[in-house]
Tab-separated table of C-alpha atoms in Angstrom:
chain	number	residue	atom	x	y	z
A	1	VAL	CA	-8.132	-50.466	5.094
A	2	LYS	CA	-8.632	-50.695	8.864
A	3	GLU	CA	-6.909	-48.331	11.293
A	4	LEU	CA	-4.410	-50.964	12.422
A	5	GLY	CA	-3.463	-51.576	8.803
A	6	ARG	CA	-3.112	-47.844	8.176
A	7	LYS	CA	-0.762	-47.528	11.145
A	8	SER	CA	1.392	-50.299	9.691
A	9	VAL	CA	1.399	-48.520	6.320
A	10	ARG	CA	2.554	-45.294	7.964
A	11	GLU	CA	5.444	-47.076	9.645
A	12	GLY	CA	6.435	-48.648	6.332
A	13	VAL	CA	6.174	-45.311	4.544
A	14	ALA	CA	8.350	-43.647	7.187
A	15	HIS	CA	10.996	-46.351	6.723
A	16	SER	CA	10.870	-45.872	2.943
A	17	ILE	CA	11.213	-42.100	3.251
A	18	ARG	CA	14.250	-42.415	5.531
A	19	SER	CA	15.887	-45.060	3.347
A	20	LEU	CA	15.343	-43.204	0.062
A	21	ALA	CA	16.446	-39.905	1.613
A	22	GLU	CA	19.673	-41.509	2.811
A	23	LEU	CA	20.311	-42.839	-0.691
A	24	LYS	CA	20.080	-39.203	-1.803
A	25	GLY	CA	22.612	-38.267	0.872
A	26	VAL	CA	20.121	-36.708	3.275
A	27	LYS	CA	19.621	-37.972	6.825
A	28	ILE	CA	16.191	-37.518	8.349
A	29	GLU	CA	15.133	-38.144	11.948
A	30	GLU	CA	12.646	-40.918	12.619
A	31	GLU	CA	10.133	-38.556	14.232
A	32	LYS	CA	10.193	-36.245	11.215
A	33	ALA	CA	9.899	-39.202	8.840
A	34	LEU	CA	6.856	-40.453	10.759
A	35	ALA	CA	5.235	-37.012	10.529
A	36	LYS	CA	5.757	-36.943	6.784
A	37	ALA	CA	4.535	-40.536	6.501
A	38	LYS	CA	1.307	-39.558	8.265
A	39	VAL	CA	0.692	-36.825	5.696
A	40	VAL	CA	1.488	-39.192	2.809
A	41	GLU	CA	-0.785	-41.974	4.103
A	42	GLU	CA	-3.694	-39.616	4.808
A	43	LYS	CA	-3.502	-38.170	1.283
A	44	ALA	CA	-3.287	-41.653	-0.262
A	45	TYR	CA	-6.233	-42.853	1.831
A	46	THR	CA	-8.314	-39.830	0.839
A	47	ALA	CA	-7.475	-40.265	-2.847
A	48	ALA	CA	-8.496	-43.928	-2.696
A	49	LYS	CA	-11.684	-43.051	-0.816
A	50	VAL	CA	-12.655	-40.457	-3.417
A	51	ASP	CA	-11.821	-42.736	-6.361
A	52	SER	CA	-13.653	-45.696	-4.800
A	53	ARG	CA	-16.960	-44.045	-5.669
A	54	THR	CA	-18.069	-44.194	-9.284
A	55	THR	CA	-21.187	-42.994	-11.069
A	56	THR	CA	-22.625	-46.519	-10.863
A	57	GLY	CA	-21.610	-47.433	-7.314
A	58	ARG	CA	-18.310	-48.458	-5.718
A	59	ARG	CA	-15.133	-50.047	-7.002
A	60	PRO	CA	-14.144	-53.532	-5.745
A	61	ASP	CA	-12.086	-53.374	-2.532
A	62	GLU	CA	-9.075	-54.887	-4.273
A	63	GLU	CA	-9.070	-52.149	-6.910
A	64	THR	CA	-9.426	-49.421	-4.260
A	65	THR	CA	-6.523	-50.890	-2.286
A	66	GLN	CA	-4.377	-50.791	-5.423
A	67	ILE	CA	-5.225	-47.098	-5.873
A	68	TYR	CA	-4.272	-46.521	-2.221
A	69	ALA	CA	-0.910	-48.266	-2.599
A	70	ARG	CA	-0.095	-46.615	-5.928
A	71	LYS	CA	-0.907	-43.139	-4.605
A	72	ALA	CA	1.157	-43.719	-1.444
A	73	GLY	CA	4.136	-44.780	-3.560
A	74	ASN	CA	3.902	-41.675	-5.733
A	75	LEU	CA	3.642	-39.436	-2.698
A	76	VAL	CA	6.676	-41.056	-1.054
A	77	VAL	CA	8.726	-40.202	-4.146
A	78	GLN	CA	7.435	-36.611	-4.064
A	79	ALA	CA	8.231	-36.324	-0.342
A	80	VAL	CA	11.800	-37.553	-0.819
A	81	GLU	CA	12.344	-35.224	-3.779
A	82	ALA	CA	11.101	-32.311	-1.658
A	83	ILE	CA	13.471	-33.313	1.162
A	84	GLU	CA	16.354	-33.421	-1.310
A	85	ARG	CA	15.478	-29.895	-2.445
A	86	GLY	CA	15.415	-28.775	1.184
A	87	GLU	CA	11.664	-28.139	1.170
A	88	ASP	CA	9.137	-29.114	3.822
A	89	ALA	CA	7.406	-32.077	2.174
A	90	GLY	CA	4.717	-32.027	4.823
A	91	GLY	CA	3.440	-28.671	3.672
A	92	LYS	CA	0.227	-28.103	1.779
A	93	GLY	CA	-0.002	-26.772	-1.755
A	94	GLN	CA	0.290	-23.026	-1.415
A	95	ALA	CA	0.410	-20.347	-4.021
A	96	GLY	CA	3.710	-19.366	-5.506
A	97	ALA	CA	2.681	-15.726	-5.777
A	98	GLU	CA	1.325	-13.467	-3.049
A	99	ASP	CA	-1.825	-12.662	-4.988
A	100	TYR	CA	-2.706	-16.272	-5.939
A	101	LEU	CA	-3.674	-19.179	-3.684
A	102	ASP	CA	-3.755	-22.458	-5.632
A	103	LEU	CA	-4.673	-25.594	-3.668
A	104	CYS	CA	-4.623	-27.861	-6.730
A	105	ASP	CA	-1.401	-29.788	-6.148
A	106	GLY	CA	-2.440	-32.990	-7.938
A	107	ASN	CA	-3.478	-34.708	-4.702
A	108	ARG	CA	-7.134	-35.428	-4.064
A	109	GLU	CA	-7.981	-34.763	-0.460
A	110	PHE	CA	-11.012	-34.723	1.845
A	111	VAL	CA	-10.545	-31.367	3.565
A	112	THR	CA	-11.454	-31.079	7.240
A	113	ALA	CA	-11.877	-27.802	9.115
A	114	GLU	CA	-8.422	-28.287	10.637
A	115	THR	CA	-6.817	-28.920	7.247
A	116	ALA	CA	-8.666	-25.952	5.749
A	117	LYS	CA	-7.193	-23.663	8.399
A	118	GLU	CA	-3.726	-24.806	7.305
A	119	LEU	CA	-4.499	-24.426	3.610
A	120	PHE	CA	-5.900	-20.914	4.045
A	121	GLY	CA	-3.363	-19.968	6.711
A	122	PRO	CA	-1.661	-17.242	4.630
A	123	ILE	CA	-5.025	-15.518	4.156
A	124	LEU	CA	-6.571	-16.093	7.583
A	125	SER	CA	-3.460	-14.901	9.416
A	126	ALA	CA	-3.725	-11.486	7.756
A	127	SER	CA	-6.228	-8.871	8.873
A	128	LYS	CA	-6.604	-7.934	5.222
A	129	SER	CA	-5.439	-9.991	2.266
A	130	GLY	CA	-4.302	-8.934	-1.193
A	131	VAL	CA	-5.128	-12.261	-2.847
A	132	ARG	CA	-6.801	-11.787	-6.229
A	133	ARG	CA	-7.162	-15.417	-7.345
A	134	ILE	CA	-8.125	-18.588	-5.458
A	135	ARG	CA	-8.306	-22.119	-6.875
A	136	LEU	CA	-9.725	-24.967	-4.750
A	137	SER	CA	-9.834	-27.747	-7.377
A	138	THR	CA	-9.343	-31.405	-6.319
A	139	LYS	CA	-9.915	-30.605	-2.640
A	140	SER	CA	-13.239	-32.034	-1.452
A	141	PHE	CA	-14.861	-29.723	1.085
A	142	GLY	CA	-17.203	-30.796	3.871
A	143	VAL	CA	-19.480	-28.242	5.508
A	144	ASP	CA	-17.035	-27.341	8.301
A	145	ALA	CA	-14.169	-26.924	5.838
A	146	ALA	CA	-16.380	-24.836	3.537
A	147	ALA	CA	-17.070	-22.481	6.450
A	148	VAL	CA	-13.314	-21.908	6.848
A	149	ALA	CA	-13.011	-21.233	3.109
A	150	ALA	CA	-15.909	-18.776	3.366
A	151	GLU	CA	-14.010	-16.912	6.087
A	152	ALA	CA	-10.963	-16.742	3.809
A	153	PHE	CA	-13.061	-15.324	0.950
A	154	SER	CA	-14.314	-12.615	3.274
A	155	THR	CA	-10.775	-11.690	4.328
A	156	CYS	CA	-9.826	-10.881	0.724
A	157	ARG	CA	-13.171	-9.437	-0.316
A	158	ASP	CA	-11.588	-6.156	-1.455
A	159	THR	CA	-9.193	-7.829	-3.909
A	160	LEU	CA	-10.547	-11.261	-4.926
A	161	VAL	CA	-11.694	-11.259	-8.561
A	162	ASP	CA	-11.086	-14.832	-9.778
A	163	LEU	CA	-12.567	-17.793	-7.882
A	164	ASP	CA	-12.202	-21.399	-9.071
A	165	LEU	CA	-14.615	-23.742	-7.249
A	166	SER	CA	-14.288	-26.561	-9.763
A	167	ASP	CA	-14.159	-30.155	-8.448
A	168	VAL	CA	-14.684	-29.317	-4.751
A	169	ILE	CA	-17.283	-31.894	-3.621
A	170	ALA	CA	-15.985	-35.179	-5.081
A	171	GLY	CA	-16.875	-38.255	-3.055
A	172	ARG	CA	-19.282	-36.419	-0.750
A	173	PRO	CA	-22.831	-37.681	-0.102
A	174	GLU	CA	-25.331	-35.544	-1.998
A	175	ASP	CA	-26.825	-33.773	1.038
A	176	GLU	CA	-23.406	-32.847	2.394
A	177	ALA	CA	-22.187	-31.800	-1.054
A	178	MET	CA	-25.140	-29.444	-1.564
A	179	LYS	CA	-24.660	-27.882	1.887
A	180	SER	CA	-20.948	-27.375	1.228
A	181	LEU	CA	-21.640	-25.787	-2.153
A	182	LYS	CA	-24.243	-23.488	-0.658
A	183	CYS	CA	-21.814	-22.421	2.060
A	184	LEU	CA	-19.066	-21.659	-0.484
A	185	CYS	CA	-21.395	-19.824	-2.848
A	186	ASP	CA	-23.208	-17.859	-0.140
A	187	ALA	CA	-19.764	-16.526	0.836
A	188	VAL	CA	-19.383	-15.068	-2.654
A	189	GLU	CA	-21.980	-12.417	-1.832
A	190	GLY	CA	-20.129	-9.221	-1.072
A	191	LEU	CA	-17.318	-10.006	-3.517
A	192	GLU	CA	-16.913	-8.367	-6.919
A	193	LEU	CA	-15.748	-11.282	-9.038
A	194	GLU	CA	-14.751	-11.128	-12.672
A	195	SER	CA	-14.458	-14.908	-13.125
A	196	LEU	CA	-16.164	-17.897	-11.455
A	197	ASP	CA	-15.637	-21.581	-12.257
A	198	LEU	CA	-18.093	-24.229	-10.990
A	199	SER	CA	-16.996	-26.989	-13.379
A	200	ASP	CA	-16.515	-30.687	-12.578
A	201	ASN	CA	-19.020	-30.719	-9.733
A	202	ALA	CA	-22.083	-32.995	-9.917
A	203	LEU	CA	-24.525	-30.094	-9.771
A	204	GLY	CA	-27.649	-30.778	-11.795
A	205	GLU	CA	-30.549	-28.435	-11.072
A	206	LYS	CA	-30.279	-28.972	-7.309
A	207	GLY	CA	-26.638	-27.915	-7.337
A	208	ILE	CA	-27.318	-24.859	-9.501
A	209	ARG	CA	-29.982	-23.809	-7.010
A	210	ALA	CA	-27.498	-24.369	-4.160
A	211	CYS	CA	-25.167	-21.934	-5.954
A	212	ALA	CA	-27.942	-19.365	-6.396
A	213	THR	CA	-26.366	-16.637	-4.238
A	214	ALA	CA	-23.190	-16.659	-6.318
A	215	LEU	CA	-25.168	-16.428	-9.551
A	216	THR	CA	-27.587	-13.699	-8.457
A	217	SER	CA	-25.174	-11.514	-6.458
A	218	GLN	CA	-22.365	-11.276	-9.023
A	219	LYS	CA	-23.573	-8.702	-11.507
A	220	SER	CA	-20.147	-7.850	-12.965
A	221	LEU	CA	-18.885	-11.301	-13.958
A	222	ARG	CA	-17.011	-11.435	-17.265
A	223	GLY	CA	-16.559	-15.205	-17.296
A	224	ILE	CA	-18.302	-18.224	-15.798
A	225	ALA	CA	-17.856	-21.953	-16.413
A	226	PHE	CA	-20.211	-24.904	-15.910
A	227	ARG	CA	-18.186	-27.640	-17.648
A	228	ASN	CA	-19.087	-31.242	-16.869
A	229	ILE	CA	-21.679	-30.523	-14.182
A	230	GLY	CA	-24.606	-32.702	-15.285
A	231	CYS	CA	-26.344	-29.706	-16.817
A	232	SER	CA	-29.794	-31.146	-17.465
A	233	VAL	CA	-32.726	-29.374	-19.083
A	234	ALA	CA	-33.878	-28.129	-15.673
A	235	ALA	CA	-30.313	-27.060	-14.758
A	236	CYS	CA	-30.038	-25.028	-17.975
A	237	LYS	CA	-33.306	-23.290	-17.153
A	238	ALA	CA	-32.027	-22.572	-13.633
A	239	ILE	CA	-28.845	-21.013	-15.046
A	240	HIS	CA	-30.949	-18.822	-17.335
A	241	ASP	CA	-33.214	-17.777	-14.473
A	242	LEU	CA	-30.469	-17.066	-11.928
A	243	LEU	CA	-27.508	-15.595	-13.811
A	244	ALA	CA	-27.502	-11.864	-13.093
A	245	CYS	CA	-24.425	-10.734	-15.024
A	246	ARG	CA	-26.004	-10.449	-18.459
A	247	GLY	CA	-24.673	-6.925	-19.037
A	248	THR	CA	-20.988	-7.809	-18.512
A	249	LEU	CA	-20.648	-11.535	-19.346
A	250	LYS	CA	-18.154	-12.211	-22.136
A	251	ARG	CA	-17.307	-15.907	-21.569
A	252	LEU	CA	-19.660	-18.810	-20.872
A	253	HIS	CA	-18.315	-22.384	-20.972
A	254	LEU	CA	-20.801	-25.247	-20.820
A	255	TYR	CA	-19.186	-28.117	-22.685
A	256	ASN	CA	-19.248	-31.782	-21.585
A	257	ASN	CA	-22.919	-31.634	-20.620
A	258	MET	CA	-25.955	-33.467	-22.012
A	259	SER	CA	-28.562	-30.719	-22.005
A	260	ASP	CA	-30.844	-31.901	-24.830
A	261	ASN	CA	-32.603	-29.534	-27.215
A	262	GLU	CA	-34.822	-27.997	-24.562
A	263	GLY	CA	-31.826	-27.157	-22.392
A	264	ALA	CA	-30.106	-25.637	-25.410
A	265	PHE	CA	-33.105	-23.350	-25.934
A	266	SER	CA	-32.692	-21.941	-22.400
A	267	ILE	CA	-28.991	-21.296	-22.984
A	268	ALA	CA	-29.660	-19.792	-26.424
A	269	LYS	CA	-32.107	-17.399	-24.787
A	270	LEU	CA	-29.454	-16.468	-22.221
A	271	ILE	CA	-26.914	-15.772	-24.986
A	272	GLN	CA	-29.413	-13.519	-26.739
A	273	GLU	CA	-29.690	-11.545	-23.510
A	274	THR	CA	-25.900	-11.092	-23.096
A	275	PRO	CA	-24.772	-8.475	-25.622
A	276	CYS	CA	-21.069	-8.666	-24.669
A	277	MET	CA	-20.695	-12.425	-25.260
A	278	GLU	CA	-17.406	-13.270	-27.041
A	279	ASP	CA	-16.480	-16.800	-25.963
A	280	PHE	CA	-19.037	-19.617	-25.795
């Protein structure tokens, strides 16, 4: 979809938001409707862009456009429902509790540095944060956005114990994805995590190596997950070589991977070396 077409979509979305809101008995100014329409269209465009890439190439343009339109329609409904409830539909998915920041709101999104500053606003605005859990799933981080996330991790380094980095590089070119992962995982050094989730990222051995700092620096982890990461034979060996929390690890999740017998041997050796293992 070209920029001119996207502008037209935004105008149409704004009209739909105003019309549907009025049907619900709520009047909304045109300027505010346009602002909400911009958010809706950008999220729909990002979702379509992410879903346009498949493991074998790209979807046909017609199919991608349908994804774009369907996502925009769903988001318009959500925006109007939020307006009816008196909420700010333009806001980002924030945590409901002060100690938990959950960015997984069901909307796939390519996160820019600017967007990341909004998403992590509650943490970055505090000199010291009390957040214990952070979940970034379904937000695709570029290098600049990952740097903002790294800053947020540092702000809550005294309290953060549960970090979910699952599904954070979808749709990114491999080089960019590996750099983003490395940035996020390098920021884990200095934290004392109990749980780390790296699932649903196309890691392979290269990705595991990019996450090396997180695996070698966290010596007190009780749980770690590598579900659906393309855990090849070499990736399994890398996990065995790098994971430093053998004395405390109780939970290791590796399902939805094709690791072959040789990969299984590396993981079996790791399990033998983790005396506290309870959940595999």
